GROMACS .gro file of N, CA, C and O in nm:
model
  452
    1MET      N    1  19.597  -0.449  19.314
    1MET     CA    2  19.472  -0.385  19.281
    1MET      C    3  19.458  -0.254  19.358
    1MET      O    4  19.414  -0.155  19.303
    2LYS      N    5  19.496  -0.258  19.485
    2LYS     CA    6  19.483  -0.139  19.568
    2LYS      C    7  19.572  -0.028  19.515
    2LYS      O    8  19.528   0.086  19.499
    3LYS      N    9  19.698  -0.061  19.485
    3LYS     CA   10  19.792   0.041  19.438
    3LYS      C   11  19.746   0.100  19.305
    3LYS      O   12  19.750   0.222  19.287
    4VAL      N   13  19.703   0.016  19.213
    4VAL     CA   14  19.658   0.065  19.082
    4VAL      C   15  19.538   0.157  19.100
    4VAL      O   16  19.533   0.265  19.041
    5THR      N   17  19.442   0.116  19.182
    5THR     CA   18  19.322   0.197  19.206
    5THR      C   19  19.360   0.332  19.266
    5THR      O   20  19.314   0.437  19.219
    6GLU      N   21  19.444   0.331  19.369
    6GLU     CA   22  19.484   0.456  19.434
    6GLU      C   23  19.565   0.545  19.340
    6GLU      O   24  19.548   0.667  19.340
    7ASP      N   25  19.653   0.484  19.260
    7ASP     CA   26  19.734   0.563  19.167
    7ASP      C   27  19.649   0.626  19.058
    7ASP      O   28  19.672   0.741  19.020
    8ILE      N   29  19.550   0.555  19.009
    8ILE     CA   30  19.462   0.613  18.907
    8ILE      C   31  19.381   0.728  18.967
    8ILE      O   32  19.366   0.833  18.905
    9GLU      N   33  19.331   0.710  19.089
    9GLU     CA   34  19.253   0.815  19.154
    9GLU      C   35  19.337   0.940  19.179
    9GLU      O   36  19.286   1.052  19.173
   10SER      N   37  19.467   0.923  19.206
   10SER     CA   38  19.553   1.038  19.230
   10SER      C   39  19.626   1.083  19.103
   10SER      O   40  19.716   1.166  19.109
   11MET      N   41  19.586   1.026  18.988
   11MET     CA   42  19.642   1.059  18.858
   11MET      C   43  19.793   1.033  18.849
   11MET      O   44  19.866   1.103  18.780
   12ALA      N   45  19.839   0.932  18.920
   12ALA     CA   46  19.979   0.889  18.912
   12ALA      C   47  19.984   0.770  18.816
   12ALA      O   48  20.008   0.656  18.855
   13PHE      N   49  19.961   0.798  18.689
   13PHE     CA   50  19.943   0.693  18.590
   13PHE      C   51  20.069   0.611  18.568
   13PHE      O   52  20.062   0.490  18.545
   14ASN      N   53  20.186   0.675  18.575
   14ASN     CA   54  20.310   0.600  18.551
   14ASN      C   55  20.331   0.492  18.657
   14ASN      O   56  20.374   0.381  18.625
   15THR      N   57  20.301   0.521  18.782
   15THR     CA   58  20.319   0.420  18.887
   15THR      C   59  20.208   0.315  18.881
   15THR      O   60  20.231   0.200  18.920
   16ALA      N   61  20.091   0.351  18.832
   16ALA     CA   62  19.984   0.252  18.813
   16ALA      C   63  20.025   0.152  18.705
   16ALA      O   64  20.009   0.031  18.723
   17ILE      N   65  20.082   0.201  18.597
   17ILE     CA   66  20.129   0.113  18.490
   17ILE      C   67  20.243   0.025  18.541
   17ILE      O   68  20.250  -0.094  18.510
   18SER      N   69  20.330   0.081  18.623
   18SER     CA   70  20.439   0.004  18.681
   18SER      C   71  20.385  -0.111  18.767
   18SER      O   72  20.435  -0.224  18.760
   19ALA      N   73  20.284  -0.083  18.847
   19ALA     CA   74  20.223  -0.188  18.930
   19ALA      C   75  20.159  -0.295  18.843
   19ALA      O   76  20.164  -0.415  18.876
   20LEU      N   77  20.100  -0.256  18.731
   20LEU     CA   78  20.042  -0.354  18.639
   20LEU      C   79  20.151  -0.441  18.576
   20LEU      O   80  20.132  -0.561  18.556
   21MET      N   81  20.266  -0.381  18.549
   21MET     CA   82  20.377  -0.458  18.494
   21MET      C   83  20.429  -0.559  18.596
   21MET      O   84  20.463  -0.672  18.560
   22VAL      N   85  20.435  -0.518  18.722
   22VAL     CA   86  20.478  -0.611  18.828
   22VAL      C   87  20.381  -0.728  18.836
   22VAL      O   88  20.423  -0.845  18.844
   23LEU      N   89  20.252  -0.701  18.833
   23LEU     CA   90  20.152  -0.807  18.836
   23LEU      C   91  20.164  -0.897  18.714
   23LEU      O   92  20.160  -1.021  18.724
   24SER      N   93  20.181  -0.838  18.598
   24SER     CA   94  20.194  -0.914  18.475
   24SER      C   95  20.316  -1.007  18.480
   24SER      O   96  20.308  -1.124  18.443
   25ASN      N   97  20.428  -0.956  18.529
   25ASN     CA   98  20.549  -1.037  18.540
   25ASN      C   99  20.529  -1.151  18.639
   25ASN      O  100  20.576  -1.263  18.617
   26HIS      N  101  20.460  -1.124  18.748
   26HIS     CA  102  20.432  -1.229  18.846
   26HIS      C  103  20.345  -1.338  18.785
   26HIS      O  104  20.373  -1.457  18.801
   27LEU      N  105  20.240  -1.299  18.715
   27LEU     CA  106  20.151  -1.396  18.653
   27LEU      C  107  20.223  -1.475  18.544
   27LEU      O  108  20.198  -1.594  18.526
   28GLN      N  109  20.312  -1.410  18.474
   28GLN     CA  110  20.388  -1.478  18.369
   28GLN      C  111  20.477  -1.586  18.430
   28GLN      O  112  20.497  -1.691  18.370
   29GLY      N  113  20.528  -1.562  18.550
   29GLY     CA  114  20.611  -1.661  18.617
   29GLY      C  115  20.534  -1.785  18.661
   29GLY      O  116  20.593  -1.888  18.689
   30LEU      N  117  20.402  -1.775  18.666
   30LEU     CA  118  20.319  -1.889  18.706
   30LEU      C  119  20.299  -1.989  18.593
   30LEU      O  120  20.240  -2.095  18.614
   31LYS      N  121  20.342  -1.953  18.473
   31LYS     CA  122  20.330  -2.035  18.353
   31LYS      C  123  20.183  -2.070  18.325
   31LYS      O  124  20.103  -1.982  18.305
   32ASP      N  125  20.148  -2.197  18.327
   32ASP     CA  126  20.013  -2.241  18.292
   32ASP      C  127  19.917  -2.241  18.409
   32ASP      O  128  19.804  -2.286  18.396
   33LYS      N  129  19.958  -2.192  18.524
   33LYS     CA  130  19.875  -2.197  18.644
   33LYS      C  131  19.821  -2.060  18.683
   33LYS      O  132  19.799  -2.033  18.800
   34VAL      N  133  19.802  -1.972  18.586
   34VAL     CA  134  19.750  -1.838  18.614
   34VAL      C  135  19.601  -1.848  18.648
   34VAL      O  136  19.523  -1.900  18.569
   35PRO      N  137  19.563  -1.800  18.767
   35PRO     CA  138  19.420  -1.804  18.801
   35PRO      C  139  19.338  -1.717  18.706
   35PRO      O  140  19.379  -1.606  18.670
   36ARG      N  141  19.225  -1.767  18.664
   36ARG     CA  142  19.139  -1.694  18.571
   36ARG      C  143  19.099  -1.558  18.628
   36ARG      O  144  19.097  -1.458  18.557
   37GLU      N  145  19.066  -1.554  18.756
   37GLU     CA  146  19.025  -1.429  18.819
   37GLU      C  147  19.135  -1.324  18.812
   37GLU      O  148  19.109  -1.206  18.785
   38ALA      N  149  19.259  -1.366  18.829
   38ALA     CA  150  19.372  -1.272  18.821
   38ALA      C  151  19.386  -1.217  18.680
   38ALA      O  152  19.410  -1.097  18.661
   39ALA      N  153  19.372  -1.304  18.580
   39ALA     CA  154  19.381  -1.259  18.441
   39ALA      C  155  19.269  -1.163  18.406
   39ALA      O  156  19.290  -1.062  18.337
   40GLU      N  157  19.149  -1.190  18.456
   40GLU     CA  158  19.035  -1.101  18.431
   40GLU      C  159  19.058  -0.964  18.496
   40GLU      O  160  19.033  -0.860  18.434
   41LYS      N  161  19.106  -0.965  18.617
   41LYS     CA  162  19.130  -0.838  18.686
   41LYS      C  163  19.241  -0.758  18.619
   41LYS      O  164  19.234  -0.636  18.610
   42LEU      N  165  19.344  -0.828  18.572
   42LEU     CA  166  19.450  -0.760  18.498
   42LEU      C  167  19.395  -0.695  18.372
   42LEU      O  168  19.426  -0.580  18.341
   43ALA      N  169  19.310  -0.767  18.299
   43ALA     CA  170  19.250  -0.712  18.177
   43ALA      C  171  19.167  -0.587  18.210
   43ALA      O  172  19.171  -0.487  18.137
   44LEU      N  173  19.092  -0.593  18.319
   44LEU     CA  174  19.011  -0.477  18.359
   44LEU      C  175  19.098  -0.357  18.397
   44LEU      O  176  19.068  -0.244  18.362
   45MET      N  177  19.208  -0.382  18.468
   45MET     CA  178  19.293  -0.271  18.512
   45MET      C  179  19.377  -0.214  18.399
   45MET      O  180  19.415  -0.097  18.403
   46VAL      N  181  19.406  -0.294  18.298
   46VAL     CA  182  19.482  -0.246  18.182
   46VAL      C  183  19.396  -0.157  18.094
   46VAL      O  184  19.445  -0.065  18.028
   47SER      N  185  19.266  -0.181  18.093
   47SER     CA  186  19.177  -0.115  17.998
   47SER      C  187  19.179   0.038  17.999
   47SER      O  188  19.165   0.097  17.892
   48PRO      N  189  19.198   0.108  18.112
   48PRO     CA  190  19.203   0.254  18.101
   48PRO      C  191  19.325   0.305  18.024
   48PRO      O  192  19.323   0.413  17.966
   49PHE      N  193  19.432   0.225  18.021
   49PHE     CA  194  19.556   0.268  17.956
   49PHE      C  195  19.568   0.214  17.814
   49PHE      O  196  19.625   0.281  17.728
   50ALA      N  197  19.519   0.093  17.792
   50ALA     CA  198  19.525   0.030  17.660
   50ALA      C  199  19.394  -0.044  17.637
   50ALA      O  200  19.385  -0.165  17.653
   51PRO      N  201  19.288   0.031  17.601
   51PRO     CA  202  19.156  -0.030  17.588
   51PRO      C  203  19.151  -0.143  17.487
   51PRO      O  204  19.083  -0.243  17.509
   52HIS      N  205  19.222  -0.129  17.376
   52HIS     CA  206  19.222  -0.234  17.275
   52HIS      C  207  19.282  -0.364  17.329
   52HIS      O  208  19.233  -0.472  17.303
   53LEU      N  209  19.389  -0.352  17.407
   53LEU     CA  210  19.451  -0.470  17.467
   53LEU      C  211  19.360  -0.533  17.572
   53LEU      O  212  19.344  -0.655  17.576
   54GLY      N  213  19.299  -0.451  17.654
   54GLY     CA  214  19.207  -0.501  17.754
   54GLY      C  215  19.090  -0.575  17.692
   54GLY      O  216  19.052  -0.682  17.738
   55GLU      N  217  19.034  -0.519  17.586
   55GLU     CA  218  18.921  -0.583  17.518
   55GLU      C  219  18.962  -0.716  17.454
   55GLU      O  220  18.887  -0.813  17.460
   56GLU      N  221  19.079  -0.718  17.395
   56GLU     CA  222  19.126  -0.842  17.332
   56GLU      C  223  19.148  -0.951  17.438
   56GLU      O  224  19.107  -1.066  17.419
   57CYS      N  225  19.211  -0.916  17.548
   57CYS     CA  226  19.231  -1.013  17.657
   57CYS      C  227  19.098  -1.060  17.713
   57CYS      O  228  19.080  -1.179  17.742
   58TRP      N  229  19.006  -0.967  17.730
   58TRP     CA  230  18.872  -0.999  17.781
   58TRP      C  231  18.802  -1.099  17.689
   58TRP      O  232  18.740  -1.195  17.734
   59SER      N  233  18.815  -1.076  17.561
   59SER     CA  234  18.754  -1.165  17.462
   59SER      C  235  18.821  -1.303  17.466
   59SER      O  236  18.754  -1.406  17.458
   60LEU      N  237  18.954  -1.308  17.477
   60LEU     CA  238  19.026  -1.435  17.484
   60LEU      C  239  18.990  -1.513  17.609
   60LEU      O  240  19.001  -1.636  17.611
   61LEU      N  241  18.946  -1.444  17.713
   61LEU     CA  242  18.904  -1.511  17.836
   61LEU      C  243  18.761  -1.565  17.824
   61LEU      O  244  18.708  -1.620  17.920
   62GLY      N  245  18.699  -1.545  17.708
   62GLY     CA  246  18.569  -1.607  17.682
   62GLY      C  247  18.449  -1.520  17.708
   62GLY      O  248  18.336  -1.569  17.705
   63HIS      N  249  18.468  -1.391  17.730
   63HIS     CA  250  18.355  -1.302  17.756
   63HIS      C  251  18.297  -1.250  17.625
   63HIS      O  252  18.370  -1.212  17.534
   64GLU      N  253  18.166  -1.249  17.618
   64GLU     CA  254  18.097  -1.201  17.497
   64GLU      C  255  18.083  -1.049  17.498
   64GLU      O  256  18.099  -0.984  17.395
   65ASP      N  257  18.053  -0.991  17.615
   65ASP     CA  258  18.029  -0.847  17.624
   65ASP      C  259  18.159  -0.770  17.641
   65ASP      O  260  18.262  -0.825  17.680
   66SER      N  261  18.151  -0.641  17.615
   66SER     CA  262  18.266  -0.553  17.632
   66SER      C  263  18.298  -0.537  17.779
   66SER      O  264  18.210  -0.531  17.865
   67LEU      N  265  18.426  -0.525  17.810
   67LEU     CA  266  18.464  -0.502  17.949
   67LEU      C  267  18.437  -0.359  17.993
   67LEU      O  268  18.444  -0.328  18.111
   68ALA      N  269  18.400  -0.273  17.899
   68ALA     CA  270  18.370  -0.134  17.932
   68ALA      C  271  18.250  -0.123  18.026
   68ALA      O  272  18.235  -0.025  18.098
   69TYR      N  273  18.166  -0.225  18.027
   69TYR     CA  274  18.048  -0.223  18.111
   69TYR      C  275  18.067  -0.299  18.243
   69TYR      O  276  17.975  -0.308  18.323
   70GLU      N  277  18.187  -0.350  18.264
   70GLU     CA  278  18.218  -0.422  18.388
   70GLU      C  279  18.256  -0.323  18.498
   70GLU      O  280  18.314  -0.218  18.470
   71PRO      N  281  18.222  -0.355  18.622
   71PRO     CA  282  18.263  -0.265  18.732
   71PRO      C  283  18.413  -0.275  18.755
   71PRO      O  284  18.476  -0.374  18.721
   72TRP      N  285  18.467  -0.169  18.814
   72TRP     CA  286  18.610  -0.166  18.845
   72TRP      C  287  18.640  -0.272  18.951
   72TRP      O  288  18.556  -0.309  19.030
   73VAL      N  289  18.763  -0.320  18.951
   73VAL     CA  290  18.802  -0.424  19.045
   73VAL      C  291  18.792  -0.374  19.189
   73VAL      O  292  18.813  -0.256  19.216
   74GLU      N  293  18.758  -0.464  19.278
   74GLU     CA  294  18.749  -0.430  19.420
   74GLU      C  295  18.849  -0.515  19.496
   74GLU      O  296  18.885  -0.624  19.453
   75TYR      N  297  18.895  -0.464  19.608
   75TYR     CA  298  18.990  -0.538  19.691
   75TYR      C  299  18.945  -0.533  19.836
   75TYR      O  300  18.870  -0.445  19.876
   76ASP      N  301  18.989  -0.630  19.911
   76ASP     CA  302  18.956  -0.639  20.052
   76ASP      C  303  19.068  -0.572  20.131
   76ASP      O  304  19.182  -0.618  20.130
   77GLU      N  305  19.035  -0.464  20.197
   77GLU     CA  306  19.134  -0.386  20.273
   77GLU      C  307  19.202  -0.472  20.380
   77GLU      O  308  19.321  -0.456  20.407
   78ALA      N  309  19.130  -0.566  20.438
   78ALA     CA  310  19.186  -0.650  20.543
   78ALA      C  311  19.298  -0.739  20.489
   78ALA      O  312  19.393  -0.772  20.561
   79LEU      N  313  19.290  -0.777  20.362
   79LEU     CA  314  19.393  -0.860  20.303
   79LEU      C  315  19.516  -0.780  20.260
   79LEU      O  316  19.618  -0.839  20.227
   80CYS      N  317  19.505  -0.648  20.261
   80CYS     CA  318  19.616  -0.563  20.217
   80CYS      C  319  19.711  -0.527  20.330
   80CYS      O  320  19.812  -0.462  20.306
   81ILE      N  321  19.679  -0.568  20.450
   81ILE     CA  322  19.762  -0.533  20.566
   81ILE      C  323  19.875  -0.634  20.577
   81ILE      O  324  19.853  -0.755  20.581
   82ASP      N  325  19.997  -0.582  20.583
   82ASP     CA  326  20.115  -0.667  20.598
   82ASP      C  327  20.148  -0.677  20.746
   82ASP      O  328  20.170  -0.575  20.812
   83ASN      N  329  20.154  -0.797  20.799
   83ASN     CA  330  20.177  -0.816  20.942
   83ASN      C  331  20.324  -0.827  20.978
   83ASN      O  332  20.357  -0.835  21.096
   84THR      N  333  20.412  -0.829  20.880
   84THR     CA  334  20.555  -0.840  20.909
   84THR      C  335  20.630  -0.722  20.850
   84THR      O  336  20.583  -0.658  20.756
   85VAL      N  337  20.745  -0.696  20.908
   85VAL     CA  338  20.834  -0.593  20.856
   85VAL      C  339  20.973  -0.653  20.844
   85VAL      O  340  21.009  -0.746  20.917
   86THR      N  341  21.052  -0.599  20.754
   86THR     CA  342  21.190  -0.643  20.738
   86THR      C  343  21.280  -0.538  20.800
   86THR      O  344  21.270  -0.419  20.768
   87MET      N  345  21.366  -0.582  20.890
   87MET     CA  346  21.458  -0.491  20.959
   87MET      C  347  21.601  -0.525  20.919
   87MET      O  348  21.637  -0.643  20.908
   88GLY      N  349  21.680  -0.423  20.897
   88GLY     CA  350  21.821  -0.443  20.870
   88GLY      C  351  21.896  -0.470  21.000
   88GLY      O  352  21.864  -0.414  21.104
   89VAL      N  353  21.995  -0.558  20.994
   89VAL     CA  354  22.076  -0.590  21.111
   89VAL      C  355  22.215  -0.531  21.090
   89VAL      O  356  22.277  -0.555  20.986
   90GLN      N  357  22.260  -0.454  21.188
   90GLN     CA  358  22.392  -0.392  21.181
   90GLN      C  359  22.478  -0.438  21.298
   90GLN      O  360  22.429  -0.452  21.410
   91VAL      N  361  22.605  -0.460  21.269
   91VAL     CA  362  22.703  -0.490  21.372
   91VAL      C  363  22.816  -0.391  21.355
   91VAL      O  364  22.876  -0.383  21.248
   92ASN      N  365  22.842  -0.313  21.459
   92ASN     CA  366  22.945  -0.208  21.454
   92ASN      C  367  22.923  -0.113  21.337
   92ASN      O  368  23.016  -0.072  21.270
   93GLY      N  369  22.798  -0.080  21.310
   93GLY     CA  370  22.764   0.017  21.207
   93GLY      C  371  22.765  -0.037  21.065
   93GLY      O  372  22.747   0.039  20.971
   94LYS      N  373  22.789  -0.167  21.048
   94LYS     CA  374  22.791  -0.225  20.915
   94LYS      C  375  22.674  -0.321  20.898
   94LYS      O  376  22.646  -0.402  20.986
   95ALA      N  377  22.608  -0.310  20.785
   95ALA     CA  378  22.493  -0.397  20.757
   95ALA      C  379  22.540  -0.541  20.744
   95ALA      O  380  22.633  -0.571  20.670
   96ARG      N  381  22.476  -0.629  20.819
   96ARG     CA  382  22.514  -0.771  20.819
   96ARG      C  383  22.404  -0.863  20.772
   96ARG      O  384  22.424  -0.981  20.755
   97GLY      N  385  22.285  -0.811  20.754
   97GLY     CA  386  22.176  -0.896  20.709
   97GLY      C  387  22.042  -0.831  20.736
   97GLY      O  388  22.034  -0.713  20.771
   98GLN      N  389  21.937  -0.911  20.720
   98GLN     CA  390  21.801  -0.865  20.744
   98GLN      C  391  21.724  -0.974  20.815
   98GLN      O  392  21.752  -1.093  20.796
   99ILE      N  393  21.628  -0.931  20.896
   99ILE     CA  394  21.538  -1.024  20.962
   99ILE      C  395  21.395  -0.979  20.936
   99ILE      O  396  21.371  -0.861  20.912
  100GLU      N  397  21.305  -1.072  20.938
  100GLU     CA  398  21.164  -1.040  20.920
  100GLU      C  399  21.091  -1.075  21.049
  100GLU      O  400  21.100  -1.188  21.098
  101ILE      N  401  21.023  -0.975  21.106
  101ILE     CA  402  20.953  -0.995  21.232
  101ILE      C  403  20.811  -0.938  21.222
  101ILE      O  404  20.782  -0.860  21.132
  102VAL      N  405  20.725  -0.977  21.316
  102VAL     CA  406  20.590  -0.923  21.317
  102VAL      C  407  20.595  -0.775  21.356
  102VAL      O  408  20.685  -0.732  21.427
  103LYS      N  409  20.497  -0.700  21.308
  103LYS     CA  410  20.497  -0.555  21.331
  103LYS      C  411  20.496  -0.517  21.478
  103LYS      O  412  20.560  -0.422  21.518
  104ASP      N  413  20.419  -0.588  21.558
  104ASP     CA  414  20.404  -0.548  21.698
  104ASP      C  415  20.501  -0.621  21.791
  104ASP      O  416  20.477  -0.630  21.911
  105ALA      N  417  20.612  -0.672  21.738
  105ALA     CA  418  20.710  -0.743  21.820
  105ALA      C  419  20.781  -0.645  21.914
  105ALA      O  420  20.809  -0.531  21.877
  106ASP      N  421  20.807  -0.689  22.034
  106ASP     CA  422  20.882  -0.604  22.128
  106ASP      C  423  21.032  -0.620  22.101
  106ASP      O  424  21.074  -0.698  22.016
  107GLN      N  425  21.111  -0.545  22.175
  107GLN     CA  426  21.255  -0.544  22.152
  107GLN      C  427  21.316  -0.682  22.179
  107GLN      O  428  21.404  -0.725  22.107
  108GLU      N  429  21.267  -0.750  22.279
  108GLU     CA  430  21.321  -0.883  22.311
  108GLU      C  431  21.299  -0.981  22.197
  108GLU      O  432  21.387  -1.062  22.164
  109ALA      N  433  21.182  -0.977  22.138
  109ALA     CA  434  21.151  -1.067  22.025
  109ALA      C  435  21.238  -1.033  21.905
  109ALA      O  436  21.284  -1.123  21.832
  110ALA      N  437  21.263  -0.906  21.882
  110ALA     CA  438  21.347  -0.864  21.770
  110ALA      C  439  21.491  -0.909  21.791
  110ALA      O  440  21.556  -0.955  21.698
  111VAL      N  441  21.542  -0.897  21.911
  111VAL     CA  442  21.679  -0.940  21.940
  111VAL      C  443  21.690  -1.091  21.927
  111VAL      O  444  21.790  -1.143  21.877
  112ALA      N  445  21.588  -1.163  21.968
  112ALA     CA  446  21.590  -1.309  21.960
  112ALA      C  447  21.586  -1.358  21.816
  112ALA      O  448  21.637  -1.466  21.785
  113ALA      N  449  21.529  -1.278  21.727
  113ALA     CA  450  21.518  -1.319  21.587
  113ALA      C  451  21.654  -1.310  21.522
  113ALA      O  452  21.690  -1.375  21.433
   0.00000   0.00000   0.00000
């Protein structure tokens, strides 16, 4: 939601659509366990690019009114912070793997991982 919102505001429509495709593919992988809230938010975010599709999805989700009158999706900035980073591991200049550590880990913790 954050990426789509920021991309639309900066008029980077192609990357906003790409982020919507990533979300759509993720939800499709959930099969029958797609959260209703996620489907509703996807329909709202699709609507600026494909209003007819957004309206149809909105209607299939059981809403009587048009989604054109719904507010834009909101996200919690605190939930968007990633506390881990992935670091590449090299031995003698050759990549040997990756490790995932917390962002504020010191060198000793990184070596131990």
